[in-house]
Amino acid sequence: MTERLKVHVDPDKCQGHARCKALAPELFELDEYGNAHEAGDGIVPPGLEDKAWLAKSNCPEIAIDVIEE
Amino acid sequence: MSDVSQPAAHPPVTDWVHDFDHTDPQWTDDPFPIWDELRATSPVVHTNRFLGCYLPTTYEAVREIANDTEHFSSRRIIVRDVRPEINRNAAPPITSDPPEHKPAKQLLLPPFTPDAMKKLEPRVRAICNELIDEFIAEKSVDAAARYTKHIPVRAIAHMLGIPEGDSDLFVGWIHMILELGIKDETKLLQAVQEMSAYFSAQIEARKTKPTDDLISYLMNARDKQGNPLEDSHVLGSLRLLLIAGIDTTWSAIGSSLWHLAKTPADRDRLIAEPELIPTAVEELLRAYSPVTMAREVVKETTISGCPVKAGNMVLLSFPAANRDPKMFPDADKVVIDRRENRHAAFGLGIHRCIGSNLARMEMQVALEEWLKRIPDFRLDLAGTVTWSQGTVRGPRQLPFLLGKAM
């Protein structure tokens, strides 16, 4: 069985490029300034693992962690 | 003797490593091999031209500088032959340093979120189609003069609430500020004054008749203490929105079409798989990043082991960083389905381009509409592609033949 993934955006690093929201809209949300944070508790529903890794590998500020639990 | 200042002539570059010049015709035409040569020599090189200037060419060095606001100031953001006096409200927040930077930027962010851009998208799509209608029946077209040049200027005019019909005026000022102004301070100051007078009149008109555009938005903005912005701040931000919003995206759309015109396999794939366009746009942004911002060294430090001295400028080359093979496999190739693409085309750190969501939307829509209506096009080899000089790189003449090759 695959491990559960969780995404987390470091608010100090995020500069609002919004790549994560474009690539994985189910996993991230933007505030009124366009800065990102993880949706809900950040737990990645089954089937969206690839999108989580894609968001991480496309963040210009290296602000996204994907945690394997 | 004439009192009209003459732009300085620059001798041709013979030693790129010790004497680079980003206005040299060789760089303007084809900078990529130059960056490769410099990167192979050192992460950071220096020239005595432009009163002393450094150039980082690795992703790592560019990232270090972009994130270091202690040693590198944004009070001067364009490398020129002259250093005009510092104006605190030149173009906030792009010319602001901490702590003034954050509140100035936060004011401008809400109108440029992805959701806000979705609302603007139909207007941009209509602009693209209005432009295509004007030349689609012709066999050849300068795609820069008749398509790419007009899309961003009309979109930002629409947002600012100023006449789209004044576009030629805006494009003229930007040419004077970003290109001619590198070597000719008179042209720079003339354009800034004309632009300021134009916006002052727009502000005055809104004092009696408020509107629901970006100019009124800035006039109504309040700081954390509830005070309105100084008039000079409103004017400076309006100058920024107009300058930054136009030839950057015009250039990015133009470079993308230039690539597709000479790469039929990529063009045909995007026509067959339009859902790939957003991914391809990211790769085209990486490979042909239009914008090189600058910083001024305000405190001595080292970058990737290279010492840099205060008083010099830094040409913060996001385009060169995006071609660093240490960061991007096959960095010199355009891979339109590249999945991992942490490019820095919109900058890194606190000065991330406010308009990045607007630029991405404009690029996607401009390519979608063009490919839908003009699936067959190629470079007209009888014509010449020309490129802009200086801070923003993009095609200014883009001769295409339309229709299937006979």
XYZ file of C-alpha atoms in Angstrom:
475
model
C 0.000 0.000 0.000
C 1.294 3.443 -0.892
C 2.018 5.903 1.874
C -0.268 8.864 2.449
C 1.007 12.206 1.120
C 0.521 15.648 2.594
C 1.375 18.991 0.952
C 2.502 22.098 2.790
C 3.288 25.611 1.530
C 5.881 27.585 3.499
C 4.173 31.001 3.802
C 7.522 32.775 4.299
C 8.858 31.438 1.014
C 5.702 31.701 -1.155
C 5.723 34.753 -3.450
C 2.432 34.075 -5.204
C 3.660 32.609 -8.495
C 0.479 30.449 -8.268
C 1.992 27.557 -10.204
C 0.688 25.089 -7.599
C -2.882 26.330 -7.972
C -2.637 26.056 -11.772
C -1.200 22.524 -11.695
C -3.066 21.078 -8.728
C -6.185 23.192 -8.084
C -7.597 20.479 -5.807
C -4.645 20.700 -3.408
C -3.951 24.438 -3.074
C -5.827 27.669 -2.453
C -4.884 31.312 -2.962
C -5.566 34.215 -0.605
C -6.700 37.689 -1.689
C -3.092 38.586 -2.600
C -2.644 35.458 -4.705
C -0.353 33.741 -2.173
C -0.829 30.000 -1.839
C -1.607 27.664 1.027
C -2.579 24.011 1.108
C -6.288 23.244 0.850
C -7.723 21.979 4.145
C -5.311 19.817 6.108
C -3.092 19.275 3.057
C -3.802 15.541 2.837
C -3.555 14.398 -0.791
C -6.582 12.326 -1.834
C -5.754 9.047 -3.607
C -5.115 9.613 -7.305
C -3.734 13.120 -6.887
C -0.204 12.100 -5.806
C 1.247 12.966 -9.207
C -0.219 16.469 -9.042
C 1.322 17.004 -5.610
C 4.794 16.143 -6.893
C 4.224 18.249 -10.019
C 3.312 21.295 -7.916
C 6.421 20.810 -5.774
C 8.746 20.484 -8.748
C 7.346 23.608 -10.430
C 7.407 26.036 -7.506
C 10.014 28.693 -8.362
C 10.515 29.564 -4.690
C 10.895 25.932 -3.513
C 8.122 26.718 -1.034
C 6.234 23.409 -1.272
C 6.917 20.290 0.760
C 5.385 16.922 -0.016
C 5.487 14.881 3.161
C 5.186 11.083 3.053
C 3.394 9.820 6.150
C 27.950 73.239 -29.776
C 24.559 71.692 -29.423
C 23.073 71.283 -25.972
C 21.086 68.255 -27.096
C 22.643 65.162 -25.534
C 23.836 62.528 -27.947
C 23.527 58.841 -27.146
C 26.887 57.296 -26.359
C 28.427 55.047 -28.992
C 29.652 51.740 -27.618
C 32.656 50.029 -29.212
C 31.907 46.493 -30.398
C 32.631 43.753 -27.854
C 35.726 41.646 -28.536
C 36.054 40.047 -25.066
C 32.700 38.976 -23.663
C 34.121 37.691 -20.377
C 35.759 40.965 -19.289
C 33.888 43.536 -21.352
C 30.321 42.348 -21.965
C 27.675 44.727 -23.268
C 24.004 43.739 -23.345
C 23.329 46.387 -25.989
C 25.868 44.971 -28.453
C 24.186 43.849 -31.701
C 25.649 40.349 -31.340
C 23.944 39.975 -27.930
C 20.690 41.489 -29.215
C 20.546 39.048 -32.148
C 21.596 35.865 -30.344
C 22.570 36.053 -26.660
C 22.417 32.314 -25.914
C 25.973 31.282 -26.940
C 27.337 34.346 -25.129
C 25.684 33.296 -21.860
C 27.021 29.753 -22.297
C 30.556 31.094 -22.773
C 30.310 33.346 -19.724
C 28.731 30.638 -17.546
C 31.544 28.247 -18.431
C 34.038 30.853 -17.193
C 32.476 32.162 -13.986
C 29.095 32.349 -12.233
C 29.467 36.157 -12.229
C 31.360 38.328 -14.744
C 32.053 42.085 -14.775
C 32.298 44.878 -17.321
C 33.570 48.418 -16.874
C 30.875 49.596 -19.261
C 27.691 51.204 -17.816
C 29.780 52.684 -14.946
C 30.578 49.153 -13.756
C 28.217 46.211 -13.992
C 28.129 42.517 -12.972
C 26.305 39.716 -14.776
C 25.389 36.434 -13.071
C 24.715 33.647 -15.580
C 23.965 30.668 -13.326
C 20.564 29.946 -11.789
C 22.174 29.726 -8.357
C 23.870 33.134 -8.564
C 20.691 34.779 -9.862
C 18.683 33.174 -7.052
C 21.177 34.356 -4.416
C 21.021 37.952 -5.623
C 17.234 37.999 -6.048
C 16.818 36.857 -2.446
C 19.393 39.230 -0.958
C 17.771 42.611 -0.452
C 20.394 43.634 2.094
C 23.273 43.895 -0.381
C 21.287 44.496 -3.567
C 18.868 47.406 -3.898
C 16.007 47.826 -6.379
C 16.214 51.628 -6.294
C 17.782 51.419 -9.770
C 16.435 48.574 -11.902
C 17.711 49.350 -15.386
C 21.367 49.302 -16.404
C 22.130 52.479 -18.353
C 25.096 54.664 -19.276
C 23.881 57.149 -16.692
C 22.570 56.768 -13.152
C 19.558 59.066 -12.896
C 18.864 60.460 -9.415
C 17.016 58.140 -7.082
C 13.300 58.889 -6.868
C 11.646 57.179 -3.893
C 8.385 56.867 -5.818
C 9.869 56.107 -9.249
C 7.753 53.007 -9.859
C 6.724 51.349 -6.581
C 6.922 48.514 -5.672
C 9.433 47.418 -8.338
C 11.804 50.219 -7.305
C 11.112 49.771 -3.576
C 13.265 47.985 -1.010
C 12.090 46.569 2.334
C 10.357 47.739 4.466
C 8.477 49.993 1.999
C 8.217 47.222 -0.576
C 5.647 44.914 1.030
C 2.789 47.372 1.671
C 3.262 48.900 -1.794
C 3.108 45.461 -3.416
C 0.161 44.205 -1.373
C -1.887 47.114 -2.682
C -1.436 45.964 -6.250
C -1.745 42.207 -5.850
C -5.558 41.726 -5.532
C -6.400 43.061 -9.027
C -3.876 40.618 -10.572
C -4.859 37.259 -9.033
C -5.641 34.326 -11.363
C -9.375 34.759 -10.642
C -9.228 38.456 -11.571
C -7.472 37.508 -14.797
C -10.229 35.026 -15.673
C -12.659 37.956 -15.729
C -10.401 39.832 -18.156
C -9.880 36.832 -20.431
C -12.917 37.383 -22.719
C -11.725 40.910 -23.537
C -8.241 39.616 -24.393
C -9.722 36.876 -26.588
C -11.790 39.501 -28.402
C -8.710 41.737 -28.881
C -6.791 38.828 -30.432
C -9.602 38.050 -32.848
C -10.123 41.704 -33.800
C -6.420 41.850 -34.703
C -6.459 38.571 -36.650
C -9.549 39.742 -38.597
C -7.475 42.621 -39.948
C -4.813 40.489 -41.665
C -6.058 36.901 -41.966
C -6.911 37.334 -45.647
C -3.333 38.400 -46.462
C -0.556 36.068 -47.565
C 2.150 37.654 -45.445
C 2.145 39.652 -42.222
C 4.540 41.210 -39.734
C 3.149 39.385 -36.696
C 4.964 41.717 -34.294
C 3.644 44.928 -35.840
C 0.087 43.678 -36.346
C -0.533 41.134 -33.574
C 1.819 40.684 -30.622
C 2.498 44.394 -30.119
C -1.175 45.277 -29.614
C -2.451 42.586 -27.258
C -0.836 43.522 -23.911
C -1.096 47.280 -24.420
C -4.820 47.063 -25.106
C -5.352 44.688 -22.184
C -3.573 46.910 -19.669
C -5.272 50.031 -21.092
C -8.587 48.241 -20.536
C -7.620 47.496 -16.905
C -6.351 51.015 -16.240
C -9.407 52.589 -17.843
C -7.474 54.614 -20.431
C -8.300 54.607 -24.156
C -7.043 51.520 -26.023
C -6.798 53.934 -28.976
C -3.856 55.685 -27.267
C -1.774 52.507 -27.570
C 0.765 53.971 -30.002
C 1.507 56.736 -27.515
C 2.173 54.191 -24.734
C 4.341 51.984 -26.939
C 6.368 55.068 -27.932
C 7.060 56.015 -24.290
C 8.121 52.496 -23.440
C 10.535 52.381 -26.363
C 12.040 55.668 -25.138
C 12.333 54.477 -21.526
C 13.515 50.893 -21.952
C 15.557 51.050 -25.161
C 16.596 54.558 -26.264
C 16.865 55.650 -22.625
C 19.722 53.225 -21.936
C 22.093 55.588 -23.728
C 20.103 58.821 -23.965
C 18.918 60.391 -20.721
C 17.017 63.152 -22.571
C 14.707 60.611 -24.199
C 14.212 58.826 -20.879
C 13.225 61.998 -19.031
C 11.000 63.208 -21.872
C 9.014 59.974 -21.852
C 8.681 59.929 -18.050
C 7.426 63.531 -18.084
C 4.911 62.900 -20.861
C 3.663 59.757 -19.180
C 3.328 61.518 -15.818
C 1.406 64.402 -17.412
C -0.931 61.919 -19.122
C -1.688 60.071 -15.887
C -2.003 63.298 -13.868
C -4.785 64.362 -16.227
C -6.461 60.958 -15.807
C -6.265 61.295 -12.006
C -7.714 64.823 -12.077
C -10.633 63.652 -14.231
C -11.450 60.887 -11.746
C -11.543 63.313 -8.805
C -14.845 64.657 -10.141
C -15.984 61.503 -11.952
C -14.847 58.272 -10.245
C -14.581 55.119 -12.338
C -14.208 51.427 -11.534
C -10.791 50.936 -13.127
C -7.272 50.457 -11.752
C -6.549 54.198 -11.631
C -9.517 54.805 -9.329
C -8.561 51.667 -7.382
C -5.148 53.162 -6.604
C -6.621 56.583 -5.837
C -8.990 54.948 -3.343
C -6.326 52.726 -1.758
C -5.495 53.352 1.907
C -2.398 52.347 3.848
C -2.502 50.467 7.178
C -3.053 53.777 8.990
C -6.014 54.590 6.746
C -4.223 57.326 4.807
C -4.473 57.650 1.021
C -1.300 57.132 -1.031
C 0.787 60.174 -1.863
C 0.012 61.471 -5.373
C 3.582 60.648 -6.401
C 3.074 57.025 -5.288
C -0.124 56.667 -7.355
C 1.652 58.164 -10.370
C 4.707 55.942 -9.898
C 2.612 52.771 -9.676
C 0.648 53.756 -12.777
C 3.931 54.292 -14.650
C 5.026 50.850 -13.504
C 1.814 49.118 -14.603
C 2.016 50.658 -18.054
C 5.750 50.097 -18.561
C 5.874 46.597 -17.111
C 2.647 45.424 -18.680
C 3.379 46.065 -22.310
C 6.569 45.091 -24.071
C 7.343 42.257 -21.676
C 4.304 40.223 -22.716
C 4.425 41.500 -26.288
C 7.951 40.058 -26.378
C 6.948 36.741 -24.817
C 4.067 36.216 -27.256
C 6.343 37.194 -30.146
C 9.158 34.821 -29.168
C 6.593 32.022 -28.797
C 5.139 32.582 -32.263
C 8.673 32.912 -33.685
C 9.521 29.508 -32.197
C 6.335 27.898 -33.535
C 6.877 29.426 -36.989
C 10.274 27.757 -37.292
C 9.366 24.544 -35.452
C 6.400 22.977 -37.291
C 6.474 19.825 -35.152
C 5.774 21.864 -31.994
C 3.179 23.970 -33.799
C 1.332 20.892 -35.093
C 1.412 19.215 -31.704
C -0.147 22.256 -29.998
C -2.875 22.346 -32.661
C -3.577 18.636 -32.086
C -3.294 18.919 -28.289
C -4.429 22.419 -27.289
C -4.596 21.268 -23.650
C -0.787 21.235 -23.752
C -0.635 25.015 -24.399
C -0.288 26.058 -20.708
C 2.648 23.649 -20.267
C 4.205 24.816 -23.523
C 3.813 28.450 -22.460
C 5.911 27.726 -19.353
C 8.644 26.207 -21.505
C 8.553 29.105 -23.968
C 8.817 31.449 -20.978
C 11.849 29.530 -19.755
C 13.593 29.316 -23.096
C 12.893 32.870 -24.271
C 12.450 34.777 -21.006
C 11.992 38.375 -21.998
C 12.907 40.281 -18.838
C 16.280 41.117 -17.281
C 15.875 43.358 -14.251
C 18.806 45.019 -12.517
C 19.949 45.687 -8.980
C 22.454 48.113 -7.488
C 25.108 46.703 -5.174
C 24.763 48.745 -1.995
C 27.066 46.705 0.284
C 30.134 44.691 -0.617
C 29.533 40.935 -0.589
C 30.260 37.738 -2.527
C 27.995 35.874 -4.926
C 28.764 32.215 -5.646
C 32.254 32.980 -4.343
C 32.731 36.076 -6.542
C 33.298 39.389 -4.735
C 31.041 42.276 -5.803
C 31.654 45.932 -4.956
C 29.164 48.588 -3.871
C 28.246 51.200 -6.457
C 28.210 48.748 -9.358
C 25.032 47.584 -11.034
C 23.990 43.952 -11.529
C 22.227 42.783 -14.655
C 19.967 40.213 -12.999
C 19.593 37.877 -15.943
C 16.604 35.593 -15.396
C 16.916 34.571 -19.066
C 20.508 33.339 -18.549
C 19.504 31.532 -15.326
C 16.779 29.736 -17.242
C 19.359 28.374 -19.689
C 21.607 26.947 -16.946
C 22.125 23.232 -17.717
C 22.785 22.544 -14.017
C 19.175 23.487 -13.329
C 17.423 22.327 -16.512
C 18.292 19.149 -18.442
C 18.618 19.986 -22.163
C 18.528 23.643 -21.177
C 19.267 24.764 -24.727
C 16.349 22.777 -26.184
C 12.694 23.777 -26.216
C 10.763 20.813 -24.797
C 7.122 21.880 -24.981
C 5.912 19.149 -22.635
C 8.646 19.709 -20.009
C 7.037 18.685 -16.730
C 9.524 19.985 -14.174
C 10.004 23.649 -14.943
C 11.012 25.820 -12.024
C 11.888 28.710 -14.320
C 12.565 32.221 -13.124
C 11.059 34.177 -16.024
C 8.932 36.245 -13.643
C 11.736 36.792 -11.167
C 12.392 35.204 -7.805
C 11.914 36.501 -4.280
C 9.915 39.523 -3.174
C 9.947 41.228 -6.579
C 8.073 38.397 -8.332
C 6.270 40.021 -11.265
C 2.850 41.300 -10.150
C 1.529 40.765 -13.652
C 2.641 37.146 -14.045
C -0.942 35.828 -13.980
C -1.934 38.440 -16.571
C 1.044 37.612 -18.787
C 0.354 33.873 -18.636
C -3.298 34.385 -19.530
C -2.403 36.707 -22.414
C 0.188 34.274 -23.780
C -2.167 31.300 -23.601
C -5.062 33.169 -25.212
C -2.863 34.760 -27.896
C -1.457 31.363 -28.913
C -4.823 29.583 -28.710
C -6.591 32.101 -30.926
C -3.713 32.315 -33.411
C -3.365 28.525 -33.771
C -7.144 28.076 -34.094
C -7.411 30.526 -36.948
C -3.946 30.384 -38.538
C -2.700 26.797 -38.280
C -0.233 27.205 -41.158
C 2.469 29.863 -40.951
C 6.218 30.098 -41.298
C 9.008 32.645 -41.248
C 9.258 34.730 -44.407
C 12.896 34.211 -45.276
C 12.803 37.218 -47.584
C 12.225 39.398 -44.498
C 14.282 40.002 -41.356
C 13.432 39.188 -37.761
C 14.694 41.982 -35.485
C 14.994 41.931 -31.687
C 14.623 44.667 -29.077
C 17.639 45.875 -27.152
C 18.264 46.015 -23.433
C 15.999 45.173 -20.515
C 13.304 43.297 -22.432
C 14.056 40.852 -25.260
C 11.556 40.043 -27.957
C 10.981 40.227 -31.709
C 10.093 43.662 -33.048
C 9.771 42.563 -36.678
C 8.333 39.118 -37.273
C 7.730 38.530 -40.998
C 5.487 35.496 -41.544
C 3.998 33.837 -44.582
C 0.454 32.632 -43.920
C -1.164 29.524 -45.373
C 0.259 26.221 -46.530
C 3.680 26.290 -48.182
C 3.283 25.889 -51.965
